[in-house]
Coordinates of C-alpha atoms in Angstrom, one line a residue:
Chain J
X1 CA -32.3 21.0 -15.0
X2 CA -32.5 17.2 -14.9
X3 CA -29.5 15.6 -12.4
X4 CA -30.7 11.9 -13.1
X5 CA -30.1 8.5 -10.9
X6 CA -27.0 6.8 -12.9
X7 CA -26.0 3.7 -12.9
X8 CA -24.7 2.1 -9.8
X9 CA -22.3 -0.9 -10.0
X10 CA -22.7 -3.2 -7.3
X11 CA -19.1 -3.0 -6.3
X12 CA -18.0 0.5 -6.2
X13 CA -17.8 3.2 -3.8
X14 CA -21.0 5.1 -2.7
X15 CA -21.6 8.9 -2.4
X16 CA -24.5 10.2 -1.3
X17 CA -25.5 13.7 -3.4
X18 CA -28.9 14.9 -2.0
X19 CA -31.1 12.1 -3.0
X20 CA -28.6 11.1 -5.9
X21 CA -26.5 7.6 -5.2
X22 CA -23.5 8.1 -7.5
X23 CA -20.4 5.7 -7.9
X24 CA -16.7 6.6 -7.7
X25 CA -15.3 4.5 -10.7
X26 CA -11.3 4.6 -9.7
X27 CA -8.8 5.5 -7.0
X28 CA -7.7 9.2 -8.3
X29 CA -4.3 9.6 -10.1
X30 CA -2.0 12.1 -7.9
X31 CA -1.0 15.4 -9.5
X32 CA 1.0 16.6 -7.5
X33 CA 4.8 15.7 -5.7
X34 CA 7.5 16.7 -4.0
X35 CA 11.3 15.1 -3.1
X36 CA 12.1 14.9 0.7
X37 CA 14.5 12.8 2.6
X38 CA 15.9 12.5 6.5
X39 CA 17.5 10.9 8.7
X40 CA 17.2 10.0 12.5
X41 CA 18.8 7.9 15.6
X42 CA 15.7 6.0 18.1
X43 CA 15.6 3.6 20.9
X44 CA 14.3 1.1 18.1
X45 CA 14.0 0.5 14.2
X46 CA 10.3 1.6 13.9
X47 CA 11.5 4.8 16.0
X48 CA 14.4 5.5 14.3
X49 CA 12.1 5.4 10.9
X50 CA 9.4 7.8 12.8
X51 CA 12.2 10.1 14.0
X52 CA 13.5 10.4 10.2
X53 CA 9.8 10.2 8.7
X54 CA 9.6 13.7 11.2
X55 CA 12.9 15.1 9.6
X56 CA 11.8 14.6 6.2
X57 CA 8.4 16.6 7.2
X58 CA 5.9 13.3 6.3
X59 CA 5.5 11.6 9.6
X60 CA 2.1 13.1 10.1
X61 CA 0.6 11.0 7.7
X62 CA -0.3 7.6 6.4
X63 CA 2.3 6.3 4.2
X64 CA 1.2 4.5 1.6
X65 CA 3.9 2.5 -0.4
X66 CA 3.7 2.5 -4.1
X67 CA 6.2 1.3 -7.0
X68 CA 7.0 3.8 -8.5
X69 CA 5.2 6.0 -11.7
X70 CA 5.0 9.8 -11.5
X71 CA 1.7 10.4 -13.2
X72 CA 1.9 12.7 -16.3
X73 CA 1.3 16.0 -15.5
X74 CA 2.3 15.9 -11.9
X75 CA 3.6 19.3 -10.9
X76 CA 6.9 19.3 -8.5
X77 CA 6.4 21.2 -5.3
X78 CA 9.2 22.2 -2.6
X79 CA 7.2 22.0 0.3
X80 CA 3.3 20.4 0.1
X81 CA 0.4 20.9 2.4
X82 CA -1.3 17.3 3.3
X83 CA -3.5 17.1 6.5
X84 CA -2.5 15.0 9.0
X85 CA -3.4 11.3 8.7
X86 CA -4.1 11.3 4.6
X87 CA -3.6 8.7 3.0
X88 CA 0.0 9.5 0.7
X89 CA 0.9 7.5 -2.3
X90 CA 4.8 7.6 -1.5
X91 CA 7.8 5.8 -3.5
X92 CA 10.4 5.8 -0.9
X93 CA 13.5 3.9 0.6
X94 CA 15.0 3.2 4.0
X95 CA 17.4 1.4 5.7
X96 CA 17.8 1.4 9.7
X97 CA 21.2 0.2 11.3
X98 CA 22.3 -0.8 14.7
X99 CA 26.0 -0.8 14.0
X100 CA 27.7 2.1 15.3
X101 CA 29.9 4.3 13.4
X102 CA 27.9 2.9 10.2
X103 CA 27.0 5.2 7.2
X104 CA 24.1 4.4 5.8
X105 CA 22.0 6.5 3.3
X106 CA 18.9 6.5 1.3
X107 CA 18.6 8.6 -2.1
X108 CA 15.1 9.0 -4.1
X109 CA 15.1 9.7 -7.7
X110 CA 12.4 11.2 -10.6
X111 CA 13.1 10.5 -14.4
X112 CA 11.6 13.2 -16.4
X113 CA 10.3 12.6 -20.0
X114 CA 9.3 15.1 -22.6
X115 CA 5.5 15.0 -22.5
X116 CA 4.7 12.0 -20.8
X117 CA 5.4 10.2 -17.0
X118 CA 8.2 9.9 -15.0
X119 CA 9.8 6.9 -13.4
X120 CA 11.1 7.4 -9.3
X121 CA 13.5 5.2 -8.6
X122 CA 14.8 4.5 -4.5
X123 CA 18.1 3.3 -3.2
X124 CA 19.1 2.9 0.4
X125 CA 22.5 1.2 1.6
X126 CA 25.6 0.9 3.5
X127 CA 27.5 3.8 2.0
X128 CA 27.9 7.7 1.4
X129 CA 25.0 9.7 -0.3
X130 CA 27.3 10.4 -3.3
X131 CA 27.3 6.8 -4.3
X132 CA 23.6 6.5 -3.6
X133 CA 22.9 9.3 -5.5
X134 CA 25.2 8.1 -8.5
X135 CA 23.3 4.6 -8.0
X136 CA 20.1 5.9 -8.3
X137 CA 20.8 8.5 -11.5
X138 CA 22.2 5.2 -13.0
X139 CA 18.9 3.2 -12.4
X140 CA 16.8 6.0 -13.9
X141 CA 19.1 5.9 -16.6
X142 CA 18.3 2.0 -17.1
X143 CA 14.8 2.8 -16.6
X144 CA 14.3 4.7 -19.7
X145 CA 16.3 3.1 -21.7
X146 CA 14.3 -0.2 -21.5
X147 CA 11.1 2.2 -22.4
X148 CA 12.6 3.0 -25.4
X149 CA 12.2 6.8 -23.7
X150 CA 14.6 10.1 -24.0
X151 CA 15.5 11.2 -20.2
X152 CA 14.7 14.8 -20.3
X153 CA 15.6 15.6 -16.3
X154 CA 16.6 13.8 -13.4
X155 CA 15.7 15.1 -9.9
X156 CA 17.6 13.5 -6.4
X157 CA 17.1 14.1 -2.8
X158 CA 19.7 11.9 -0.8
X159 CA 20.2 11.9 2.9
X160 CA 23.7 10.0 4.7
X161 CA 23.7 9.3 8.2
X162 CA 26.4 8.0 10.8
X163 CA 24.4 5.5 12.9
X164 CA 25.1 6.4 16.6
X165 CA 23.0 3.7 18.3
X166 CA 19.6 2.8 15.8
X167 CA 19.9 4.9 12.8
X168 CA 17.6 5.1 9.9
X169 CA 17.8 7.2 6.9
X170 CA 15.0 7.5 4.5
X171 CA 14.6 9.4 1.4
X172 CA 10.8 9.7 -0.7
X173 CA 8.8 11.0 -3.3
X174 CA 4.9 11.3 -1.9
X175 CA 2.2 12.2 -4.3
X176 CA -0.8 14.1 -3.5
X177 CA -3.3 16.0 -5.8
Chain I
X1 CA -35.8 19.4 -8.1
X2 CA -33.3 19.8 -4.6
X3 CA -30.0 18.7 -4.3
X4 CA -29.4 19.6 -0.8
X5 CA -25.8 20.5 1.1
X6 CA -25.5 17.1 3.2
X7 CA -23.2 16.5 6.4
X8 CA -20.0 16.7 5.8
X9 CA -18.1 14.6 8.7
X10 CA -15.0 16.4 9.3
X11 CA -12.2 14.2 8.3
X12 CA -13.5 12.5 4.9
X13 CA -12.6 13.2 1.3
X14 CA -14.2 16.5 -0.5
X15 CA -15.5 16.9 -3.5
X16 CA -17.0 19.8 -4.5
X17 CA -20.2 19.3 -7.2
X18 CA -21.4 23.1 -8.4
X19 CA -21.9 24.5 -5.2
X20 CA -22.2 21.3 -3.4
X21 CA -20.1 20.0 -1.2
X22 CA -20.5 16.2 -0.3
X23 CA -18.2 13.2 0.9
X24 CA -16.7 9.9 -0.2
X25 CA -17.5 7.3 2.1
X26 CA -14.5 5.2 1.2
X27 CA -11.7 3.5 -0.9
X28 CA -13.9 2.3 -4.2
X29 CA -14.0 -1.7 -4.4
X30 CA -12.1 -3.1 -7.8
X31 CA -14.7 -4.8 -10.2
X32 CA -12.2 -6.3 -12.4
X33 CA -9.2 -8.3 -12.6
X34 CA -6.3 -9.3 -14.7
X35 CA -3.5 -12.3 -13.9
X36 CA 0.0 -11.2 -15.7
X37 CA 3.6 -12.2 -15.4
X38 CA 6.9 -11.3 -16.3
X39 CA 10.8 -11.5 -16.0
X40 CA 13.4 -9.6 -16.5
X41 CA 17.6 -9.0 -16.2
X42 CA 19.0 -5.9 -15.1
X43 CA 21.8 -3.6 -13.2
X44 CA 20.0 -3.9 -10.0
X45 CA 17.8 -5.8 -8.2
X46 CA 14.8 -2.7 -8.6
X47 CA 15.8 -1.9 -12.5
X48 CA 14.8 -6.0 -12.8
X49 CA 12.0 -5.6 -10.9
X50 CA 11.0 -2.3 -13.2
X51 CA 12.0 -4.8 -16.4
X52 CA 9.9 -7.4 -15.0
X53 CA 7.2 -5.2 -14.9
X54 CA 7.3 -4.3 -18.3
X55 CA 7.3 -7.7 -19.4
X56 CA 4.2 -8.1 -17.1
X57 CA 2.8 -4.9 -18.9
X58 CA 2.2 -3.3 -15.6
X59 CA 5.2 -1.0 -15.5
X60 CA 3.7 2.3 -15.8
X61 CA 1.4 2.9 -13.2
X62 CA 1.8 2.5 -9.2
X63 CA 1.3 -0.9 -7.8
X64 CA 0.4 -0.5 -4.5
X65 CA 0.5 -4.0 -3.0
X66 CA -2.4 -5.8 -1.2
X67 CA -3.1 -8.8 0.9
X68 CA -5.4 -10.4 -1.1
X69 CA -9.1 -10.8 -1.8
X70 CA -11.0 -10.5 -5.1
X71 CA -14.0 -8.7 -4.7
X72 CA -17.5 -10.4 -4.8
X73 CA -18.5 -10.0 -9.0
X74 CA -15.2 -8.9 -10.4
X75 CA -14.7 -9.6 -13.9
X76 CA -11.6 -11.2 -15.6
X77 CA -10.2 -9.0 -18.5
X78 CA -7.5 -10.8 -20.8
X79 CA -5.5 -7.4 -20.5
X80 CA -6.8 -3.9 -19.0
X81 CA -6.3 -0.4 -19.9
X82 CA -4.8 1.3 -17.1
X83 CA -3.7 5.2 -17.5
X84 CA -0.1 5.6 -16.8
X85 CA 0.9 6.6 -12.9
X86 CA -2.7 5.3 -11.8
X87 CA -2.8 3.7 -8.4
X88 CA -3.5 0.2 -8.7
X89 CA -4.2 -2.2 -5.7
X90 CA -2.4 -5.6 -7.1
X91 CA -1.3 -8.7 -5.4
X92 CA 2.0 -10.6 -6.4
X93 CA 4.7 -12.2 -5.8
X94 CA 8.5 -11.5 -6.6
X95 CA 11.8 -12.6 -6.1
X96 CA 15.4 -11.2 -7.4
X97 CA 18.3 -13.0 -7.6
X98 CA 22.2 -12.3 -8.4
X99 CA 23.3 -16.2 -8.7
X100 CA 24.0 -16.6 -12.4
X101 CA 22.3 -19.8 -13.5
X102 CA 20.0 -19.8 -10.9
X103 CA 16.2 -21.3 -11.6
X104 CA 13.6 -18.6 -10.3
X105 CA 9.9 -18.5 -10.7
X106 CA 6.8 -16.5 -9.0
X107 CA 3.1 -17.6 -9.9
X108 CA 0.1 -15.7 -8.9
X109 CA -3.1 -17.4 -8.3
X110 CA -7.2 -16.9 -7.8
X111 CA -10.0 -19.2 -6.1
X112 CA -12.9 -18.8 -7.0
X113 CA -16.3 -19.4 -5.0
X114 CA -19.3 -19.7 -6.8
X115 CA -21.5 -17.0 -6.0
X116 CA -19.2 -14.8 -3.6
X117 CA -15.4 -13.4 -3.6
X118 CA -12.1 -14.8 -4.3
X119 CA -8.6 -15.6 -2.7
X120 CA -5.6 -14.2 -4.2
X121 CA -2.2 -16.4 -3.3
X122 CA 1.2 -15.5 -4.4
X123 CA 4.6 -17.5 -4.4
X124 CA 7.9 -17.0 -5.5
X125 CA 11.0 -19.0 -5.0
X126 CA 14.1 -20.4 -6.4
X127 CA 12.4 -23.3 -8.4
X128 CA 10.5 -24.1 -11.8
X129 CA 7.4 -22.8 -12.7
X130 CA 5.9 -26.0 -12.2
X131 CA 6.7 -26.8 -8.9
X132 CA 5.4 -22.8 -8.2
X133 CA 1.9 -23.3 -9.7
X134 CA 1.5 -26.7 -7.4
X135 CA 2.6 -24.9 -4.1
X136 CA -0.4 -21.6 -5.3
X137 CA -3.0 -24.3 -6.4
X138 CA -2.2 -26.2 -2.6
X139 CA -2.5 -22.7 -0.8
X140 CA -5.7 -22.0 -2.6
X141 CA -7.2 -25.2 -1.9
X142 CA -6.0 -24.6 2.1
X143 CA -7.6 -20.8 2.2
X144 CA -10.9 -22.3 1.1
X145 CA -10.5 -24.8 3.7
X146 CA -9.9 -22.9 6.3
X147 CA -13.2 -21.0 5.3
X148 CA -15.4 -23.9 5.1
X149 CA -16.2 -22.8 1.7
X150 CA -16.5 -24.5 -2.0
X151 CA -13.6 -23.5 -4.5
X152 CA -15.2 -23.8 -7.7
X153 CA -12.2 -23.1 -10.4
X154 CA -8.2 -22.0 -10.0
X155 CA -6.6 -19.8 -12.4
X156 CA -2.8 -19.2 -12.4
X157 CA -0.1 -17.9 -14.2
X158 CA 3.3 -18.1 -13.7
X159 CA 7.0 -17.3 -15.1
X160 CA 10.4 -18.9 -14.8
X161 CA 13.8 -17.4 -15.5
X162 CA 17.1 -18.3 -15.3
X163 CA 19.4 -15.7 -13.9
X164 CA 22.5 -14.5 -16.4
X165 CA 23.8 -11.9 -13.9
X166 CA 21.1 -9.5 -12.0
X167 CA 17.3 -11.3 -12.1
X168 CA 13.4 -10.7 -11.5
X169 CA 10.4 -12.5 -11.6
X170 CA 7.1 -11.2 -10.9
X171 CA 3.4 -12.7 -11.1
X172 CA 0.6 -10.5 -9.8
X173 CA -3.4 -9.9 -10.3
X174 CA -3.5 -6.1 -10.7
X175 CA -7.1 -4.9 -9.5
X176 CA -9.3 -2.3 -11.1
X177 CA -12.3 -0.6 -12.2
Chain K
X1 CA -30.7 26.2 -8.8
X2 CA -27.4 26.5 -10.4
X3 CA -25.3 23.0 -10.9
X4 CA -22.3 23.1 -13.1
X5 CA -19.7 21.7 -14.4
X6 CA -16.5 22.6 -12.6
X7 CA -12.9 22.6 -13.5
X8 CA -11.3 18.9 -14.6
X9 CA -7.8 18.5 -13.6
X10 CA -6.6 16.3 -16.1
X11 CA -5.2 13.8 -14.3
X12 CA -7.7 13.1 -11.1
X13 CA -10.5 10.5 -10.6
X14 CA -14.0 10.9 -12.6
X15 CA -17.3 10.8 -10.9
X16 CA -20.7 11.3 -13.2
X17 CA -23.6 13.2 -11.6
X18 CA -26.3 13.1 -14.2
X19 CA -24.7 15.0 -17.0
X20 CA -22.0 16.9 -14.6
X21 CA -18.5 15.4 -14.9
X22 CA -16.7 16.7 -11.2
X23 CA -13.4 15.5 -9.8
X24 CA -12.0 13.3 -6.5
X25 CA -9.4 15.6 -5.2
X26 CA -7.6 12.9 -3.2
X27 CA -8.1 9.3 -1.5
X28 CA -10.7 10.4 1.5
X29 CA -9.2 10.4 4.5
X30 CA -10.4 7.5 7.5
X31 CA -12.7 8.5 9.8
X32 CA -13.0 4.9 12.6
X33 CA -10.7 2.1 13.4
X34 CA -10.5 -0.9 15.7
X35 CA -8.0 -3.0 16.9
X36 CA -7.3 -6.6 16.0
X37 CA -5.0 -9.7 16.7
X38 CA -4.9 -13.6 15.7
X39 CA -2.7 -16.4 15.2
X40 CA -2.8 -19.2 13.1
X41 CA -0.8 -22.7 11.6
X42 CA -0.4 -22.9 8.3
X43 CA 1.0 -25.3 5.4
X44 CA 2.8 -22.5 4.1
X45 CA 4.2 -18.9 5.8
X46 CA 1.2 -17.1 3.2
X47 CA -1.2 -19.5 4.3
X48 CA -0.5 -19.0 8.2
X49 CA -0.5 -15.4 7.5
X50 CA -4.2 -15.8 6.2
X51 CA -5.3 -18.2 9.0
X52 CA -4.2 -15.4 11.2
X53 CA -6.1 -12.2 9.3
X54 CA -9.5 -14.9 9.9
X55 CA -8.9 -15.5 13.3
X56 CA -8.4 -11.6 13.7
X57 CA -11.0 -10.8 11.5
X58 CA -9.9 -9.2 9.0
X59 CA -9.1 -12.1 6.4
X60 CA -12.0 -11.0 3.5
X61 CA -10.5 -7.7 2.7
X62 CA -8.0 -5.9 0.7
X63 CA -5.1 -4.9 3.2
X64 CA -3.3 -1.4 2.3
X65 CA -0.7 -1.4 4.5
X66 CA -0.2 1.9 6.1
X67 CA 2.6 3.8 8.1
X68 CA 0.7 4.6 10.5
X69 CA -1.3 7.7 11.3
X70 CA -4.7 7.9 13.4
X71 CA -6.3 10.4 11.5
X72 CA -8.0 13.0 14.1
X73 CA -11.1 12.7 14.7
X74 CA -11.0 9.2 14.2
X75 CA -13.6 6.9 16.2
X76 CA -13.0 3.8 18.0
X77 CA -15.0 1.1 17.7
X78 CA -15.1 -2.5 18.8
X79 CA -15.5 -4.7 15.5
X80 CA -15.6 -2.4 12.3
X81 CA -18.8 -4.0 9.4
X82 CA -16.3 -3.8 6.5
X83 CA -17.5 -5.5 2.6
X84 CA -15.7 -8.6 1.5
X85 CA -12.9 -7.3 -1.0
X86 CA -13.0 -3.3 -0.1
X87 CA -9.7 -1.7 0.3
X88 CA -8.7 -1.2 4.0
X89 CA -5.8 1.0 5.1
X90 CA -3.9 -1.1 8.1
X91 CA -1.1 -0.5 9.7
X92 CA -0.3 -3.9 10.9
X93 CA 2.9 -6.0 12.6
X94 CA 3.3 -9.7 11.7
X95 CA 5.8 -12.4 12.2
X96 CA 5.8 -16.4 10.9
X97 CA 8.0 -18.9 12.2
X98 CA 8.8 -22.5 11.3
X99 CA 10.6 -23.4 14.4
X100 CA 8.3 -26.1 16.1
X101 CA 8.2 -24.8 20.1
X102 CA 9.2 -21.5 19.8
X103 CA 7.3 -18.2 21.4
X104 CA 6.1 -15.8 18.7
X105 CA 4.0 -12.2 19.7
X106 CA 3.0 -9.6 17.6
X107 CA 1.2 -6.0 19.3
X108 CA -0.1 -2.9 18.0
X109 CA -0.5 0.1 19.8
X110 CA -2.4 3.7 19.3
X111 CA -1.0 6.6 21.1
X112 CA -3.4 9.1 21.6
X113 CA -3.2 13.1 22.4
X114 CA -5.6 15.6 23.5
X115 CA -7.7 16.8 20.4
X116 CA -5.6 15.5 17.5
X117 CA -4.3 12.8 15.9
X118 CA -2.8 9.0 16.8
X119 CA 0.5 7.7 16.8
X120 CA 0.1 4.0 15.5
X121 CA 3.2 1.6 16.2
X122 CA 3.3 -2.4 15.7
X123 CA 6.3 -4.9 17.0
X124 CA 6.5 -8.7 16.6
X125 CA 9.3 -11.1 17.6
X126 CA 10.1 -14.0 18.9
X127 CA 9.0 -13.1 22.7
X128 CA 6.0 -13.4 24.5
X129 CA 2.8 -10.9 24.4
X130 CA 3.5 -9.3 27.8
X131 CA 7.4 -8.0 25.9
X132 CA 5.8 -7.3 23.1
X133 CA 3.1 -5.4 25.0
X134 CA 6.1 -3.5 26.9
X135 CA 8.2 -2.5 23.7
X136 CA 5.1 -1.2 22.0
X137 CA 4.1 0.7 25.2
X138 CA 7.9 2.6 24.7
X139 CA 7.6 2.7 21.1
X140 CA 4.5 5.3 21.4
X141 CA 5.9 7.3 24.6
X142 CA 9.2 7.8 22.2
X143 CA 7.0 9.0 19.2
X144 CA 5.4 11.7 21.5
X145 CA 8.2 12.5 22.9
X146 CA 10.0 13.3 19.2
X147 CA 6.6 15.2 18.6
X148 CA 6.8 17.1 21.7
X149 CA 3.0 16.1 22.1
X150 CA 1.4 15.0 25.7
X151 CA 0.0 11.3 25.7
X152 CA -3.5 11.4 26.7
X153 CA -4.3 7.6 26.1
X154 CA -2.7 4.0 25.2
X155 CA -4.3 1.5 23.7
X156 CA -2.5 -2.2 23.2
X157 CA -3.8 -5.4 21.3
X158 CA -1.3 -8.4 21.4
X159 CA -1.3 -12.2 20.6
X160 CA 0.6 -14.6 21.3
X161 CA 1.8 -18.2 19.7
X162 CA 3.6 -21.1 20.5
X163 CA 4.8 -23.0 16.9
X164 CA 3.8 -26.1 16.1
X165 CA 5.0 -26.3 12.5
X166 CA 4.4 -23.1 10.8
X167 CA 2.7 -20.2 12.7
X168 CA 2.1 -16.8 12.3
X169 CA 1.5 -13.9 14.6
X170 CA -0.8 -10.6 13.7
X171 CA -1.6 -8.0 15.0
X172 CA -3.4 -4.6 13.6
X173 CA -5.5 -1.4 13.2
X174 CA -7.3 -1.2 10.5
X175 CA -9.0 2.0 9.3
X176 CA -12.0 2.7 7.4
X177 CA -14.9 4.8 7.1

């Protein structure tokens, strides 16, 4: 069996296989994803984002905003499994309030197409989750219609909130493999 | 022949070769680059920015955003051909705007130094393309000052719109391999 | 000695061995980090912000910004040897200003607990270092407080700027590998 030395451009990432240097030739496309969403109060914005990062069971990781394509093939999980401090291509939106008494909430969004991608599509403002959900199924609506694209399925995950002192709501598609 | 198990610290990425199992050592490098623009109208400020993508043809993958260096030896492609829902570092510049009639532009731009990397600078603003271009070619020319370095050639691109109801222009250099 | 070709998810990153084709089964996860601060003047807010990454020294890469988990394990070190242009996860607080005479901070902070991960939290404002240092400092004690974890360690970078015409606080911790 020959394993031979391949070609190693001088840019790329390095990875060490016995005495074989190899290169890594592109960040790899997720496969996997799931819709979450939650909401918290804290003492300040970047808190109040933590607190609703732990509600929506993501706040152990690295967030890693992206805009927004659901790779074809990705499979939908309820729950998934990342270790703590991954790195997590995430679509998401947020918005944090200090006004009391506010309703604020955030709604994510996945556009299913036959055989091909999707398109996630975020939405976070000052009013109820129904209307951010009925924003957000019209924006996906938009979004496939301008590709020219038949919308198979639409998948939403909102979240509303009454802001007490610092509130933040935040809704979010991460994608793993 | 040996290809031998190696040490596997415990927190880096797996990847499992036959029997093997070895580590990547980090996030590969881009080795090339494109500059693209686009602008579009829509419902909402992000189903514009999703249309301005698509005019950009960058639309169907996820841009996730960086601050801003081109590698040392990337290479410029007139277009690239980027699987759908890939993650793709890029740098750019956007703006949205609601006031019908309203002049908006973004322009993306690269430095380049003769023999080493480049600088990435992005503007957007409520303006001509014109006056965008001049404002990236004066921040490019500043970067390179402030690291007492040649800049041997600027290239830009830019895009100008004028907003009929709900508007987006976006200018960016998407990075890849 | 048995190598062969394993299973090819459609959708994930390539890597050739010889003749074996394997898979990256997600973006590796960072293994060191440092902590870094700098201000800067600039013509422009873009161009402050990257006088600021050079005085911090971190102007030649690729910032992914992050939200903002130490992964554990993770070592500390000093000043991290990172290639012009590579792609560097950061979780990172920033503020510009363009009001000649005015106070501008930015910190960042890493919370630490016993044997496993960070917290990572940034603040900036228009306050000096010593409030900045202070909010941070609460910021982490509320994050493991919400995580009902015990805080073993702090550790706090700030800077601080007085305006002259445009300036631009940063402050940041980078990870890599």
């Amino acid at each position: 069996m020959a394993v031979q030395e391949i070609h190693r451009p001088q840019n790329a990432g390095q990875l060490a296989v016995g005495s074989i240097i190899t290169t890594i030739h592109s960040l790899p496309r997720p496969t996997t994803f799931m819709l979450c969403a939650g909401s918290s109060e804290g003492e300040t914005e970047l808190t109040a984002f933590d607190g609703a990062l732990l509600k929506a069971g993501i706040a152990n990781v690295n967030l890693l905003r992206v805009s927004s394509i659901l790779p074809p093939g990705a499979k939908h999980h309820e729950k998934l499994d990342i270790p703590p401090g991954s790195l997590v291509p995430t679509a998401y939106g947020s918005i944090t309030s200090d006004v009391p008494g506010q309703t604020i909430s955030a709604c994510i969004g996945v556009g299913l197409s036959a055989d091909t991608y999707g398109v996630i599509m975020e939405f976070s403002g000052v009013c109820g989750a129904k209307q951010a959900e009925d924003t957000i199924k019209a924006m996906i609506k938009e979004a496939f219609t301008k590709r020219n694209l038949p919308l198979v399925k639409t998948m939403v995950k909102s979240v509303e909130h009454k802001v007490e002192k610092i509130g933040c709501v935040f809704a979010a598609v991460p994608l793993w493999y």
